[in-house]
Amino acid sequence: MAENSNLLAEQRRALILDEVRRRGGVRVNELTRRLNVSDMTVRRDLDALARQGMVEKVHGGAVPVLEASTHEPGFEAKSALELTAKEDIAREAARLVAPGSALALSGGTTTYALAHHLLQVEGLTVVTNSVRVADVFENALRHGTAPAHAATVVLTGGVRTPSDSLVGPIADRAIRSLHFDLLFLGSHGISLEAGLSTPNLAEAETNRSFVASARRVVAVADHTKWGTVGLSTFASLDEVDTLVTDVGLPPEIRSAVSEQVREVIVAGAADAPLSD
């Protein structure tokens, strides 16, 4: 069987994952016909998705991993996933930032990667509810690697979550009293129907506070977040001004997203950024 060379492996796997989640399971022979690839290619893709904990392999195909919508992985568990995609997304997102801007960074491993790319941007004011993000800037100051006009960093108070974010009424009040030029927003999951969501109710409310206080909302999410729905939605797609994602997100999904999001930037693509 001739291999479909028009799809990268990451794009194929994103399509497979979307199909598994949408239909509740797929068979290998169905995927070979749809993707026009060999059985061996599909099985390798399923093996890769299973190693990442995205699907469960069964005889003849795969089914979704049964994970409660309230399950919240810790920061360390998430930080080891999709490192290349997160780095590509962080690099593209950093290009949106002008010196002297007032920024907000929500918690998450992608915003953590972004923080490293913002270290050399002068005159920033950064408000974050992420202990990890704040540590990036603090460590740069401590080791003398920050620029002369280093960022002023404000860490909100609050109750610490498994992903090392600070949430709750204290964080919400602090955020709602401020105004940001740009908000970089991570998420547990993203879908057309549910928008951006998280399994943590308190974190959802804190993220809503971020959205309400920002002039421009930039969602940063790699392709594996697509189709995942947490317990609570904190932003619909039409509240997002810019989505920065990676090449693993299939073109048909990008097209559907672009009907609600003003700008879609595909990090790692030869023609990135891609705007609609």
XYZ file of C-alpha atoms in Angstrom:
276
model
C 0.000 0.000 0.000
C 1.337 3.424 -0.909
C 2.049 5.581 2.121
C 0.302 8.948 2.435
C 3.270 11.320 2.412
C 1.074 14.398 2.790
C 0.648 13.824 6.520
C 3.426 14.042 9.075
C 3.483 11.393 11.783
C 2.325 13.925 14.401
C -0.571 15.002 12.180
C -1.600 11.391 11.603
C -1.516 10.674 15.309
C -3.586 13.750 16.089
C -6.204 12.571 13.588
C -6.172 9.096 15.127
C -6.516 10.526 18.632
C -9.422 12.736 17.564
C -11.139 9.735 15.968
C -10.639 7.567 19.062
C -12.062 10.238 21.366
C -14.938 11.147 19.059
C -16.072 7.582 18.318
C -14.990 5.859 21.511
C -12.630 3.550 19.660
C -11.218 2.672 16.230
C -9.992 -0.404 14.398
C -6.644 -0.638 12.613
C -8.225 -1.570 9.270
C -10.514 1.476 9.434
C -7.550 3.766 9.998
C -5.515 2.249 7.162
C -8.346 3.003 4.738
C -8.983 6.495 6.007
C -5.335 7.553 6.197
C -4.150 5.549 3.166
C -1.215 4.051 5.054
C -0.117 0.524 5.900
C -1.203 -1.551 8.891
C 2.349 -1.307 10.219
C 2.265 2.507 10.126
C -1.032 2.622 12.003
C 0.231 0.153 14.611
C 3.371 2.251 15.144
C 1.195 5.337 15.586
C -0.998 3.525 18.115
C 2.093 2.312 19.964
C 3.364 5.896 20.179
C -0.002 7.210 21.433
C -0.221 4.382 23.967
C 3.267 5.177 25.311
C 2.138 8.779 25.857
C -0.921 7.544 27.733
C -3.283 9.002 25.128
C -5.007 5.751 24.059
C -5.310 2.176 25.263
C -4.499 -0.523 22.721
C -6.963 -3.376 22.384
C -7.105 -6.327 20.001
C -7.448 -4.912 16.502
C -7.460 -1.240 17.438
C -7.542 1.307 20.280
C -9.949 2.922 22.729
C -9.721 6.119 24.817
C -7.942 6.087 28.132
C -10.686 6.265 30.729
C -9.681 9.324 32.729
C -12.087 11.250 34.892
C -12.774 14.847 33.902
C -11.657 15.811 37.415
C -8.240 14.111 37.153
C -5.438 16.672 37.323
C -1.899 15.476 36.472
C 0.995 17.032 38.364
C 3.482 19.442 36.792
C 6.280 16.872 36.555
C 4.059 14.364 34.770
C 2.997 16.923 32.174
C 6.410 18.529 31.698
C 7.850 15.388 30.094
C 5.241 15.330 27.301
C 5.539 16.923 23.832
C 8.750 18.805 24.615
C 9.495 19.746 20.993
C 5.972 21.020 20.360
C 5.973 23.092 23.544
C 9.341 24.615 22.682
C 8.155 25.502 19.155
C 4.968 27.048 20.555
C 6.888 29.014 23.195
C 9.273 30.417 20.578
C 6.417 31.623 18.352
C 4.412 33.017 21.266
C 7.405 35.033 22.499
C 7.484 36.868 19.167
C 4.140 38.448 20.063
C 5.667 40.277 23.031
C 6.989 43.831 22.757
C 9.436 45.325 25.309
C 7.674 47.163 28.105
C 4.457 45.135 27.893
C 2.287 44.125 30.813
C 1.797 40.362 30.568
C -0.104 37.660 32.373
C 0.979 34.015 32.250
C -1.301 31.339 33.587
C -0.003 28.089 35.007
C 1.101 25.189 32.831
C 4.096 23.552 31.225
C 3.744 25.483 27.946
C 3.666 28.863 29.678
C 6.654 27.651 31.706
C 8.514 27.042 28.428
C 7.421 30.486 27.214
C 8.814 32.167 30.329
C 12.336 31.068 29.364
C 11.948 32.825 25.999
C 10.831 36.057 27.698
C 13.900 36.427 29.908
C 15.730 38.698 27.472
C 12.747 40.955 26.673
C 13.360 44.200 28.532
C 10.970 46.137 30.710
C 8.226 43.543 31.072
C 5.753 43.423 33.915
C 4.728 39.801 34.374
C 1.815 38.723 36.545
C 1.483 34.990 37.043
C -0.229 32.493 39.285
C 2.409 29.880 38.432
C 5.111 29.207 41.006
C 7.182 27.571 38.256
C 6.942 30.582 35.941
C 7.917 32.974 38.732
C 10.920 30.764 39.516
C 12.193 31.116 35.937
C 12.530 34.891 36.306
C 13.805 34.684 39.888
C 16.549 32.214 38.928
C 17.647 34.439 36.038
C 18.043 37.374 38.429
C 19.857 35.252 40.980
C 22.359 33.961 38.420
C 22.862 37.276 36.646
C 21.474 36.145 33.290
C 18.613 38.654 33.185
C 18.941 41.901 31.130
C 19.649 45.256 32.729
C 15.959 46.164 32.677
C 14.679 42.794 33.811
C 11.024 41.897 34.159
C 9.080 42.922 37.221
C 7.306 39.758 38.335
C 4.164 39.647 40.470
C 3.150 36.258 41.849
C -0.454 36.070 42.990
C -1.310 34.459 46.259
C -3.671 31.540 46.537
C -3.942 27.818 47.133
C -1.429 25.643 45.290
C -2.732 23.035 42.807
C -1.013 19.793 41.654
C 0.216 21.734 38.591
C 1.878 24.341 40.867
C -0.617 27.107 40.106
C -2.029 29.421 42.766
C -5.809 29.672 42.648
C -8.786 30.760 44.708
C -10.328 34.041 45.923
C -7.010 35.708 46.802
C -5.602 35.078 43.330
C -8.880 36.087 41.675
C -9.084 39.440 43.484
C -5.476 40.301 42.676
C -5.892 39.487 38.983
C -9.205 41.330 38.548
C -7.669 44.539 39.900
C -5.100 44.613 37.064
C -5.088 45.158 33.279
C -2.850 43.219 30.875
C -1.747 43.919 27.319
C -1.371 40.186 26.679
C -2.497 37.028 28.440
C -0.837 33.722 27.640
C -3.232 31.003 28.656
C -2.474 27.307 28.999
C -5.171 24.669 29.302
C -5.740 21.041 30.232
C -7.911 20.533 27.151
C -9.391 22.323 24.160
C -12.313 21.528 21.881
C -14.768 23.274 19.577
C -17.701 22.698 21.898
C -16.114 23.078 25.348
C -13.427 25.631 24.498
C -10.556 25.732 27.018
C -11.111 23.631 30.114
C -9.478 22.329 33.283
C -10.331 19.605 35.813
C -9.834 22.075 38.688
C -12.863 24.257 39.493
C -10.869 26.877 41.396
C -8.295 27.114 38.608
C -11.105 27.620 36.095
C -12.350 30.644 38.060
C -8.844 32.094 38.314
C -8.356 31.669 34.582
C -11.677 33.440 33.967
C -10.305 36.342 35.998
C -7.237 36.411 33.736
C -9.410 36.468 30.614
C -11.580 39.290 31.971
C -8.498 41.435 32.680
C -6.683 41.008 29.348
C -6.880 43.115 26.204
C -5.611 40.216 24.077
C -5.942 36.529 24.946
C -3.378 34.114 23.493
C -4.016 30.402 24.051
C -0.939 28.164 23.879
C -1.815 24.498 23.373
C -0.128 21.602 21.589
C -2.105 19.168 19.438
C -2.476 16.534 22.170
C -4.751 18.898 24.106
C -7.294 18.742 21.293
C -10.449 16.820 22.145
C -9.709 16.684 25.877
C -12.468 18.184 28.030
C -11.942 18.947 31.716
C -14.646 19.422 34.297
C -14.935 23.195 33.875
C -14.703 25.508 30.853
C -12.968 28.825 31.527
C -12.943 30.338 28.022
C -14.882 29.674 24.842
C -12.930 29.727 21.593
C -14.508 33.019 20.539
C -12.948 34.622 23.630
C -9.488 33.686 22.316
C -7.806 36.219 20.017
C -4.841 34.037 19.043
C -4.176 30.304 19.246
C -0.544 29.194 19.055
C -0.370 25.461 18.364
C 1.968 23.036 16.579
C 2.082 21.172 13.263
C 0.556 18.082 14.844
C -2.894 19.706 14.752
C -4.524 18.489 11.500
C -5.451 21.141 8.896
C -9.175 20.381 9.080
C -9.184 21.054 12.826
C -7.187 24.257 12.341
C -9.769 25.349 9.775
C -12.635 24.686 12.189
C -10.844 26.561 14.979
C -10.132 29.544 12.722
C -13.879 30.085 12.292
C -14.005 31.110 15.965
C -10.451 32.298 16.722
C -9.228 35.385 14.875
C -5.636 34.210 14.404
C -4.086 30.724 14.356
C -0.296 30.446 14.505
C 1.170 27.041 13.661
C 4.557 26.727 15.321
C 7.125 24.551 13.598
C 5.472 24.814 10.178
C 7.458 26.055 7.203
C 4.811 28.715 6.569
C 4.185 29.675 10.214
C 2.610 31.878 11.375
C -0.728 31.158 9.670
C -3.410 33.785 10.210
C -7.106 33.705 9.407
